[in-house]
Tab-separated table of C-alpha atoms in Angstrom:
chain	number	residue	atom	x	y	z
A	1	UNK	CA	279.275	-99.311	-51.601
A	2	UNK	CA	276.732	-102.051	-51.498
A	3	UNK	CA	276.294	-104.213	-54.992
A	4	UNK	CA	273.780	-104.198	-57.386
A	5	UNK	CA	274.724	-107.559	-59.078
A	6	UNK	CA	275.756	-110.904	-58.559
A	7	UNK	CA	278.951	-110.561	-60.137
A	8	UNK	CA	280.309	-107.806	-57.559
A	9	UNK	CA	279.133	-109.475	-54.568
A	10	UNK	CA	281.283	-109.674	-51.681
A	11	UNK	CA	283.052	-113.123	-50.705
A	12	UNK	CA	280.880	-113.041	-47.735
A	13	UNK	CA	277.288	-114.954	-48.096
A	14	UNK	CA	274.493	-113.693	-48.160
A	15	UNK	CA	271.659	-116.003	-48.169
A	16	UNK	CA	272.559	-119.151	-49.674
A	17	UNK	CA	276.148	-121.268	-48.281
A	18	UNK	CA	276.057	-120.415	-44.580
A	19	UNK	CA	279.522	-119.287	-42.986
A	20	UNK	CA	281.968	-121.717	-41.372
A	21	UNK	CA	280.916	-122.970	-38.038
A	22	UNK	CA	284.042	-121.272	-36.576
A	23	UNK	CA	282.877	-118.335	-37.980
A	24	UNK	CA	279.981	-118.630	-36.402
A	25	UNK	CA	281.449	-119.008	-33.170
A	26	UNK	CA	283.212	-116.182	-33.352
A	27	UNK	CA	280.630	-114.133	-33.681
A	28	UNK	CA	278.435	-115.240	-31.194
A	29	UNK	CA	281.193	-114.898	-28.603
A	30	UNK	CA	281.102	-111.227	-30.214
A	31	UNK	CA	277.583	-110.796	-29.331
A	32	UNK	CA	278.216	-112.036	-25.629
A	33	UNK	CA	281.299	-109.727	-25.244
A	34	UNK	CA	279.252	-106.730	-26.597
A	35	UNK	CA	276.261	-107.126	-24.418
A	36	UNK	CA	279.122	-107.663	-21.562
A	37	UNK	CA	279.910	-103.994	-22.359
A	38	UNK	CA	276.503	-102.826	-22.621
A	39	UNK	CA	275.983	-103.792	-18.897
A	40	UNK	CA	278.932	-102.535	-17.534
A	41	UNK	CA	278.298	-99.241	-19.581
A	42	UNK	CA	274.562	-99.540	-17.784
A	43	UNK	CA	276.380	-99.785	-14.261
A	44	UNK	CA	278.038	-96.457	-15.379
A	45	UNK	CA	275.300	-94.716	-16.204
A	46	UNK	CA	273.306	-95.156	-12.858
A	47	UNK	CA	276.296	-95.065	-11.065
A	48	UNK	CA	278.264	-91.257	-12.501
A	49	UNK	CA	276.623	-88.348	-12.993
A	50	UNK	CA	276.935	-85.017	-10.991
A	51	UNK	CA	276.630	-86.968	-7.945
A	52	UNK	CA	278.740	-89.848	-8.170
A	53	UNK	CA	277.391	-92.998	-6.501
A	54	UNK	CA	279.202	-96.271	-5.419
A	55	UNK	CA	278.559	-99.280	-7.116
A	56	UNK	CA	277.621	-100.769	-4.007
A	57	UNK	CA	274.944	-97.981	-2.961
A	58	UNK	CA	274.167	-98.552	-6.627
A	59	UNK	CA	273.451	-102.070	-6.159
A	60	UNK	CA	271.123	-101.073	-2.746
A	61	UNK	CA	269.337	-98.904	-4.604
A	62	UNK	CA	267.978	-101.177	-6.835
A	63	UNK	CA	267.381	-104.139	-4.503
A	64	UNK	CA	267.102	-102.560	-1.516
A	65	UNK	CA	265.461	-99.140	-1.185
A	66	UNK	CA	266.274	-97.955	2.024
A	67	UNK	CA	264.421	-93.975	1.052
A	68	UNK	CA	268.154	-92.232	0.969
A	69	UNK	CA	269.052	-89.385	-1.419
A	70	UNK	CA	271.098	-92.042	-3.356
A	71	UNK	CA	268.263	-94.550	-3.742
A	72	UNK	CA	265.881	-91.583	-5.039
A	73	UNK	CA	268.547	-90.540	-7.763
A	74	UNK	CA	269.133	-93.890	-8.719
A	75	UNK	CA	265.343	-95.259	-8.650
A	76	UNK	CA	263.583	-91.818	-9.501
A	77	UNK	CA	266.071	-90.265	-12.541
A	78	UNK	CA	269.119	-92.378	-13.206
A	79	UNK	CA	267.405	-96.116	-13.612
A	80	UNK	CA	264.492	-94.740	-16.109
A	81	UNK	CA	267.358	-92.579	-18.114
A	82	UNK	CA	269.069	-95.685	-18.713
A	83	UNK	CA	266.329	-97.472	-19.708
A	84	UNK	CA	265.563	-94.872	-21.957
A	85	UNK	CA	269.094	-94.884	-23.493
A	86	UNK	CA	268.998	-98.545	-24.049
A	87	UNK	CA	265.436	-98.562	-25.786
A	88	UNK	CA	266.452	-95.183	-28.006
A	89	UNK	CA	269.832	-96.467	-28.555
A	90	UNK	CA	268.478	-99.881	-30.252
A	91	UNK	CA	265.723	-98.248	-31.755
A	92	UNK	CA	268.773	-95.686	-33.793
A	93	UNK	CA	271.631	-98.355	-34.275
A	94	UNK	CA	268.858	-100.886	-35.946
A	95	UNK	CA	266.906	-97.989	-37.985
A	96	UNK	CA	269.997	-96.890	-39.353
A	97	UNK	CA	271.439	-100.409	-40.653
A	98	UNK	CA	267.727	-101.363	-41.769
A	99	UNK	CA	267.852	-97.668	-44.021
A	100	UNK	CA	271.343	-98.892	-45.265
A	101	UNK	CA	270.224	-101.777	-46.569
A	102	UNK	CA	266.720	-101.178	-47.772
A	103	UNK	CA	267.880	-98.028	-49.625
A	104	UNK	CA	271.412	-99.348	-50.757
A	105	UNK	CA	272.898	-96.204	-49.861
A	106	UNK	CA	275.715	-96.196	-46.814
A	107	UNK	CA	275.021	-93.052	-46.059
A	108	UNK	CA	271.482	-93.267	-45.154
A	109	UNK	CA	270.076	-92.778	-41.526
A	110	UNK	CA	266.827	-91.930	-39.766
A	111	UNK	CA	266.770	-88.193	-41.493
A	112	UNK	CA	267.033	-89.764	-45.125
A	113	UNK	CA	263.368	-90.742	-45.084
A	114	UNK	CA	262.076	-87.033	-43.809
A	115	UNK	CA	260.827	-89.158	-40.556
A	116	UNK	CA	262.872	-86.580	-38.022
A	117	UNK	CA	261.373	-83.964	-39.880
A	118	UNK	CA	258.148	-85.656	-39.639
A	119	UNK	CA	258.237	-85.578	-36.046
A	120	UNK	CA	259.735	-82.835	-35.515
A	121	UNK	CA	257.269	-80.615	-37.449
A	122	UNK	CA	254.369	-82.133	-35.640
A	123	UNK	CA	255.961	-81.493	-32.287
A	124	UNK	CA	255.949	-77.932	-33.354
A	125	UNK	CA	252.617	-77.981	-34.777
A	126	UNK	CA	251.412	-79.018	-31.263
A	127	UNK	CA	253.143	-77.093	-29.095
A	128	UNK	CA	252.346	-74.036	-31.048
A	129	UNK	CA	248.670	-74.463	-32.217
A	130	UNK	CA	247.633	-77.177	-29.713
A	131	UNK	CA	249.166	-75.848	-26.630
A	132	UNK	CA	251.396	-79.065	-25.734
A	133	UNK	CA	253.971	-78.532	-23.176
A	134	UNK	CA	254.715	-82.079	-21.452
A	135	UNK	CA	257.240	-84.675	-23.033
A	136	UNK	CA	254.093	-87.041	-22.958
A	137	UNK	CA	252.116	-85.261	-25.754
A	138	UNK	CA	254.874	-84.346	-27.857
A	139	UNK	CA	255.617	-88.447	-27.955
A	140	UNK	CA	252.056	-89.107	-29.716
A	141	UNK	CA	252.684	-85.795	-32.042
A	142	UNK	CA	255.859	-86.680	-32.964
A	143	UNK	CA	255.035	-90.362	-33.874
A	144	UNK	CA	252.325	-89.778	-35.607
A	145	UNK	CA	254.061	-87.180	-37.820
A	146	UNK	CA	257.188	-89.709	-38.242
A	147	UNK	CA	253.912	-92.118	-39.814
A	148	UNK	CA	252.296	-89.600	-41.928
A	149	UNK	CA	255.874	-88.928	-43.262
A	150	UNK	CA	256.907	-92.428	-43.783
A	151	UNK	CA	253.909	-93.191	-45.548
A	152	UNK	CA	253.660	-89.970	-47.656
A	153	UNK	CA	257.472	-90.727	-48.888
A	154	UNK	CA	256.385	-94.190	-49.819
A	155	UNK	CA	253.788	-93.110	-52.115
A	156	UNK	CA	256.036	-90.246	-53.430
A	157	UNK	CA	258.483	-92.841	-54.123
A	158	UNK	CA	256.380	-94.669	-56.214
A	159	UNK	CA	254.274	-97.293	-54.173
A	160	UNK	CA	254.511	-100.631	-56.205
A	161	UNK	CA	256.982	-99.352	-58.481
A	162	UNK	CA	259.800	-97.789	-55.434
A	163	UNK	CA	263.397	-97.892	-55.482
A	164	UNK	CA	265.859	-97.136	-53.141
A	165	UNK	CA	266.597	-93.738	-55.154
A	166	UNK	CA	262.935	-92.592	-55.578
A	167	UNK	CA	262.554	-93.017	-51.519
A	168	UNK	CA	265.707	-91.218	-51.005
A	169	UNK	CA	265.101	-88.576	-53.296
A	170	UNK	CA	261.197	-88.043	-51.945
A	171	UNK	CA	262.989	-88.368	-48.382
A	172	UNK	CA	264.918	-85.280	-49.155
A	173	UNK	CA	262.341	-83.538	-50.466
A	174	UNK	CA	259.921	-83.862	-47.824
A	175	UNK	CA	262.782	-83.009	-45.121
A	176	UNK	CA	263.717	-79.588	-46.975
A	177	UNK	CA	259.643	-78.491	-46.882
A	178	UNK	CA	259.023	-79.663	-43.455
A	179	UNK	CA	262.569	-77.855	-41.708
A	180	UNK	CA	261.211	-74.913	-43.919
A	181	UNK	CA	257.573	-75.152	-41.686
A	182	UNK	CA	259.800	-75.493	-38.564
A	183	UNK	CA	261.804	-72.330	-39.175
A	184	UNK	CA	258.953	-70.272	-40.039
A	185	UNK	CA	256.761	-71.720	-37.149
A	186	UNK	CA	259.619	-71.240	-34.489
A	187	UNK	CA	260.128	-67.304	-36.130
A	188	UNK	CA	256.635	-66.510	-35.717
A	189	UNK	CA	256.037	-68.134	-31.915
A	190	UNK	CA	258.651	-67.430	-29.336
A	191	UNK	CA	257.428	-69.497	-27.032
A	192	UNK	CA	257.241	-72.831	-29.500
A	193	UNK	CA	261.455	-72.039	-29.833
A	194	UNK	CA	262.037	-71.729	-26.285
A	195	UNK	CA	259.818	-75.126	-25.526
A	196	UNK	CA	261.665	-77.294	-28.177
A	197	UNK	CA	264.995	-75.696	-27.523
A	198	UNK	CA	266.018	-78.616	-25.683
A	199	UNK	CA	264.374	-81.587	-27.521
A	200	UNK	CA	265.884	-80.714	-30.995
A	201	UNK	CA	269.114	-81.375	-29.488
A	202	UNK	CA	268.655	-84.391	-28.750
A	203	UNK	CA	268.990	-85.755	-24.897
A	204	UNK	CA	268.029	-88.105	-22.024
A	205	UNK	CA	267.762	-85.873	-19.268
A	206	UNK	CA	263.672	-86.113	-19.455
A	207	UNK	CA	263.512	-89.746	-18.823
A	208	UNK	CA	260.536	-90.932	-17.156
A	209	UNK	CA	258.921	-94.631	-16.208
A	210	UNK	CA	255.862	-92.851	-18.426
A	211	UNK	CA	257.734	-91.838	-21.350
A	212	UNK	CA	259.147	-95.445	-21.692
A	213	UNK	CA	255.723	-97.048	-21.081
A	214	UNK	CA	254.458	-94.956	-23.691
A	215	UNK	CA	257.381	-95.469	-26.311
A	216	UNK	CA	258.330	-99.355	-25.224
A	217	UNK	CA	255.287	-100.858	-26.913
A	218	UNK	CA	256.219	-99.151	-30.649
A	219	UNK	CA	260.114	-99.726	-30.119
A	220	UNK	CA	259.636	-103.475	-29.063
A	221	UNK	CA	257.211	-104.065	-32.450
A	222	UNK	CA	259.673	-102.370	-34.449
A	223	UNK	CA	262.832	-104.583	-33.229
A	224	UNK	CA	260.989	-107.322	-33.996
A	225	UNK	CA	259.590	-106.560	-37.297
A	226	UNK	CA	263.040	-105.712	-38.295
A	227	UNK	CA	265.062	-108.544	-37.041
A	228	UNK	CA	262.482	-111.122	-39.027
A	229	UNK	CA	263.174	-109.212	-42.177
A	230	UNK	CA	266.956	-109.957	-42.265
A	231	UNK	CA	266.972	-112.501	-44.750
A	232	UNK	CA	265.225	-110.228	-47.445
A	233	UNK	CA	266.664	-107.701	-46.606
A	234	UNK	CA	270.115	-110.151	-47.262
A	235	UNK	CA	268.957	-110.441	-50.714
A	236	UNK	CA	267.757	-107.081	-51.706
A	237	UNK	CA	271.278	-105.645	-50.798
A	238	UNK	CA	272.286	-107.807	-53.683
A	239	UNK	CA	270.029	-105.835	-56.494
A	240	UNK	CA	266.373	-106.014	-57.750
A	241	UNK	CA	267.148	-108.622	-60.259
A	242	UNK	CA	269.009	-111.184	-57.912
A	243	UNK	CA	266.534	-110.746	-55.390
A	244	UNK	CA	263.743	-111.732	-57.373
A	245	UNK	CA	265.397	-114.758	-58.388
A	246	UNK	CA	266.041	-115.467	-55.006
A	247	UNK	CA	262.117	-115.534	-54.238
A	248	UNK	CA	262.256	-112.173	-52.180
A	249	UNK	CA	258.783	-110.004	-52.163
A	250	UNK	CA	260.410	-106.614	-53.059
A	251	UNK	CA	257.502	-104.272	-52.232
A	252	UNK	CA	256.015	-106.266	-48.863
A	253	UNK	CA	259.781	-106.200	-47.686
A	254	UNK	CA	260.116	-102.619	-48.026
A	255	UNK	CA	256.858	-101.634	-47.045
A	256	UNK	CA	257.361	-104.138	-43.645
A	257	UNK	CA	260.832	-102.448	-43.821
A	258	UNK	CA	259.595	-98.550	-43.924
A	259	UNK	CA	257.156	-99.813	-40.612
A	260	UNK	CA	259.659	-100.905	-38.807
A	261	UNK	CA	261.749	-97.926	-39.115
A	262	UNK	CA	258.731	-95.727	-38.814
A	263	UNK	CA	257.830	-97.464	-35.122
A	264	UNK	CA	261.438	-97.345	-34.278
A	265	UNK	CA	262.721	-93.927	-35.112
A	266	UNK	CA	259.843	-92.172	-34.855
A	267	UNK	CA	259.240	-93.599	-30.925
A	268	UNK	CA	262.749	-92.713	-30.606
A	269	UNK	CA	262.530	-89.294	-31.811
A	270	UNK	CA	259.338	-88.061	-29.668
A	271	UNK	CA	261.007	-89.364	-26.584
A	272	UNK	CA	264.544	-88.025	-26.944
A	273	UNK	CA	264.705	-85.731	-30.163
A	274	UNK	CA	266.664	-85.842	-32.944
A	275	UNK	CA	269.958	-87.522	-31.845
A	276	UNK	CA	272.974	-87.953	-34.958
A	277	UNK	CA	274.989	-90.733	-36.067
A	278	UNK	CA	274.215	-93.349	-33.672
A	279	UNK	CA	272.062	-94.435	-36.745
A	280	UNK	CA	274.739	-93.873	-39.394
A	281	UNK	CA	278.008	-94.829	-37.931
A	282	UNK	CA	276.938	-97.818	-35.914
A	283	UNK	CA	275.840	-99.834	-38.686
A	284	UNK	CA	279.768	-99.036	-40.615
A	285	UNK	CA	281.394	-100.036	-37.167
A	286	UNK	CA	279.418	-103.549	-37.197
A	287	UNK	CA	280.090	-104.334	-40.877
A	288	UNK	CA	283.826	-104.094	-40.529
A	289	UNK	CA	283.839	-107.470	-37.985
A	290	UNK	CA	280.688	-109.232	-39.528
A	291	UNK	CA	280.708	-108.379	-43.312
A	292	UNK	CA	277.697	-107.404	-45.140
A	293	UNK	CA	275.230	-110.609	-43.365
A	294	UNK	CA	271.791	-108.686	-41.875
A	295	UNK	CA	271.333	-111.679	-40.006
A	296	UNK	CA	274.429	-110.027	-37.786
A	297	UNK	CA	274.406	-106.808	-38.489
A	298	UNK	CA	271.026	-106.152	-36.725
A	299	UNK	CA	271.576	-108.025	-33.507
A	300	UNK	CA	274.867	-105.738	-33.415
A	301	UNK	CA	273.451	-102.643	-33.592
A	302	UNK	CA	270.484	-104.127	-31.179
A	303	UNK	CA	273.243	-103.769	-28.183
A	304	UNK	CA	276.223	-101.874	-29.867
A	305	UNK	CA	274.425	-98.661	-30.085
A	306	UNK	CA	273.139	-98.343	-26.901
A	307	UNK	CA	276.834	-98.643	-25.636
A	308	UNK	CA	277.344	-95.596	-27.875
A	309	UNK	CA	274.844	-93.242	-26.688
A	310	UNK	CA	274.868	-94.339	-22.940
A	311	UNK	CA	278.639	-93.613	-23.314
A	312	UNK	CA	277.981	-90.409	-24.761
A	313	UNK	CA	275.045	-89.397	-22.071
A	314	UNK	CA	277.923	-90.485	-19.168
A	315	UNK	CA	280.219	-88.359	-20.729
A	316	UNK	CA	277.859	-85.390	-21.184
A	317	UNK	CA	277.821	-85.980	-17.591
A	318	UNK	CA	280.933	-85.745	-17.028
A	319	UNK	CA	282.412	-82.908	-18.710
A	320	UNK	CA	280.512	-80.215	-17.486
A	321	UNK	CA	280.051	-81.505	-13.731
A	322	UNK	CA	277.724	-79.801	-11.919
A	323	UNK	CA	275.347	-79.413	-15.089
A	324	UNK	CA	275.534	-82.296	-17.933
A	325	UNK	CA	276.005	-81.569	-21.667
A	326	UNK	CA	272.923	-82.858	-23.984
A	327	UNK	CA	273.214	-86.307	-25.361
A	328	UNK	CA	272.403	-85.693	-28.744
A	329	UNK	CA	275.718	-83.049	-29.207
A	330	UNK	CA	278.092	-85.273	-27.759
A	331	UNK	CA	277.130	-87.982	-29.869
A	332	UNK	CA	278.003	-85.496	-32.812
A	333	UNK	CA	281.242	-84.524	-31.158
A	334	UNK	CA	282.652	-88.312	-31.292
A	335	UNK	CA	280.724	-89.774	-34.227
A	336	UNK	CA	282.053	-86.748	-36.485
A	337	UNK	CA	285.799	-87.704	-36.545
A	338	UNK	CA	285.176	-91.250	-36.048
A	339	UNK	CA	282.693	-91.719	-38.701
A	340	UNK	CA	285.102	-89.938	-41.292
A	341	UNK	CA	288.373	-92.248	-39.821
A	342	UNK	CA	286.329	-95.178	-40.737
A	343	UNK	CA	284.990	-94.433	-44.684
A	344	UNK	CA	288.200	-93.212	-45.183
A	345	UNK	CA	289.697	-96.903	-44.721
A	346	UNK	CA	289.787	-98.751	-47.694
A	347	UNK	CA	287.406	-101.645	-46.683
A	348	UNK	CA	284.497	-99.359	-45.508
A	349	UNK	CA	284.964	-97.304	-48.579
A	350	UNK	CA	283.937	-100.631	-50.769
A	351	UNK	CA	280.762	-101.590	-48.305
């Protein structure tokens, strides 16, 4: 569980004496050997699917189009999926460790807050009142009810005076209404059930060049806004108190905080759905080999969850050969007994 005081702080630093250059070094060759494994996991995912490709036809059809069936699958459905998965995957794995830390609670990912539901409900509002039926308008419906959620939460929470319990608690409650408006929308309009059937699932398979122009501009803002706020975010993990003395802003770093996972998860949301526990078990994974230092922790889960949920889309892909299996339920199928292996070790219990 993450400290409140000074006096229970991990032997790790946080802010003040930096770690040992070897230290250092060690992590950084981390880094390189994880985004080594994101690329080779990208070179799977353009190169398996229902129609396997070889890496070398792979490789022509991204330098060289010569107008073959391969080079359409690759340039037309398998290039913009990944590009998708590595923009949605980021966008989860650095929502979920930013939640973690700004609510002090290690269980917390990108449902906590209500923004899912946020989106989600507004995706249902348009397609059933508003007539919506292309992936391209539920993206602006679902973002801006992940904002209108975030924002409503904060003031629930208690504006100036909010702590990580008031936003979790007003996250909670705002979820439980708006899946209560979902139901009774989705009862009452056939047509809105069989339309978002798919998308509340969670998956990939919709990938288009326009759904990541649309969603790359909010994503990119939000990865940046959220790596610049690992040092406060270093010292709020340590309590209220000890992060005051330490000259952090409490309320500008969790209202820059509650932006940045509003542009992330909320882009992420209207372009894939709801996917689970890339958010909530990535973070836990990159904490075991870094300790508790943001300034780590968020590149991490910048390239280590992307590897998880263009692993899981390949094996979706996989499994069921001819059709695929929707990202968002494989990544429930592995995170499940992962994510309980790892808090049941004795070192992620105390995080």
């Amino acid at each position: 569980m993450l400290v409140d005081s000074p006096s229970k702080q991990s032997a790790e630093p946080i802010s003040a004496a930096p770690a040992s250059p070897r230290r250092h070094a060690l992590r950084a060759l981390g880094l390189l050997v994880a985004v080594g494994v994101l690329l080779l996991v990208c070179v799977a995912s353009i190169a398996v699917g229902a129609k396997p490709v070889p890496v070398s036809e792979v490789w022509d059809g991204l330098f060289h189009n010569t107008g073959t069936g391969n080079d359409v699958v690759i340039r037309d459905l398998r290039v913009p999926r990944t590009l998708l998965g590595l923009l949605v995957g980021a966008a989860l794995g650095l929502s979920g460790a930013v939640m973690q830390a700004l609510t002090r609670n290690p269980l917390a990912e990108p449902g906590l807050l209500g923004i899912n539901a946020g989106a989600a409900a507004a995706v249902v509002t348009g397609i059933s009142f508003f007539g919506v039926t292309s992936l391209a308008g539920y993206v602006w419906f679902a973002f801006f009810g992940a904002a209108a959620v975030s924002a409503a939460v904060y003031v629930l929470g208690g504006s100036r005076s909010a702590t990580p319990v008031r936003l979790a608690l007003a996250g909670t409650a705002a979820s439980a209404a708006l899946y209560g408006y979902i139901n009774a929308v989705q009862l009452l309009d056939s047509a809105a059930l069989e339309r978002l059937r798919f998308w509340t699932v969670g998956s990939l398979s919709s990938a288009s060049m326009d759904t990541i122009l649309k969603v790359a501009p909010f994503i990119g803002a939000g990865l940046l806004l959220a790596l610049l706020l690992a040092r406060p975010l270093n010292a709020m993990e340590m309590g209220d108190d000890t992060a005051r003395a330490l000259g952090a802003h409490l309320n500008r770093t969790r209202v820059l905080a509650m932006v940045s996972v509003t542009l992330l998860c909320g882009a992420a949301t209207a372009a894939c759905g709801p996917i689970v526990f890339v958010g909530l078990m990535i973070p836990h994974v990159v904490r075991s080999f870094t300790g508790p230092d943001m300034r780590w922790i968020l590149p991490y889960c910048t390239v280590l969850a992307p590897v998880l949920l263009l692993g899981a889309d390949v094996i979706g892909r996989i499994v069921t050969r001819p059709s695929e299996l929707q990202v968002g339920i494989v990544t429930a199928v592995i995170g499940g007994p992962v994510f309980i292996q790892l808090v049941r070790r004795k070192r992620m219990a105390q995080l």
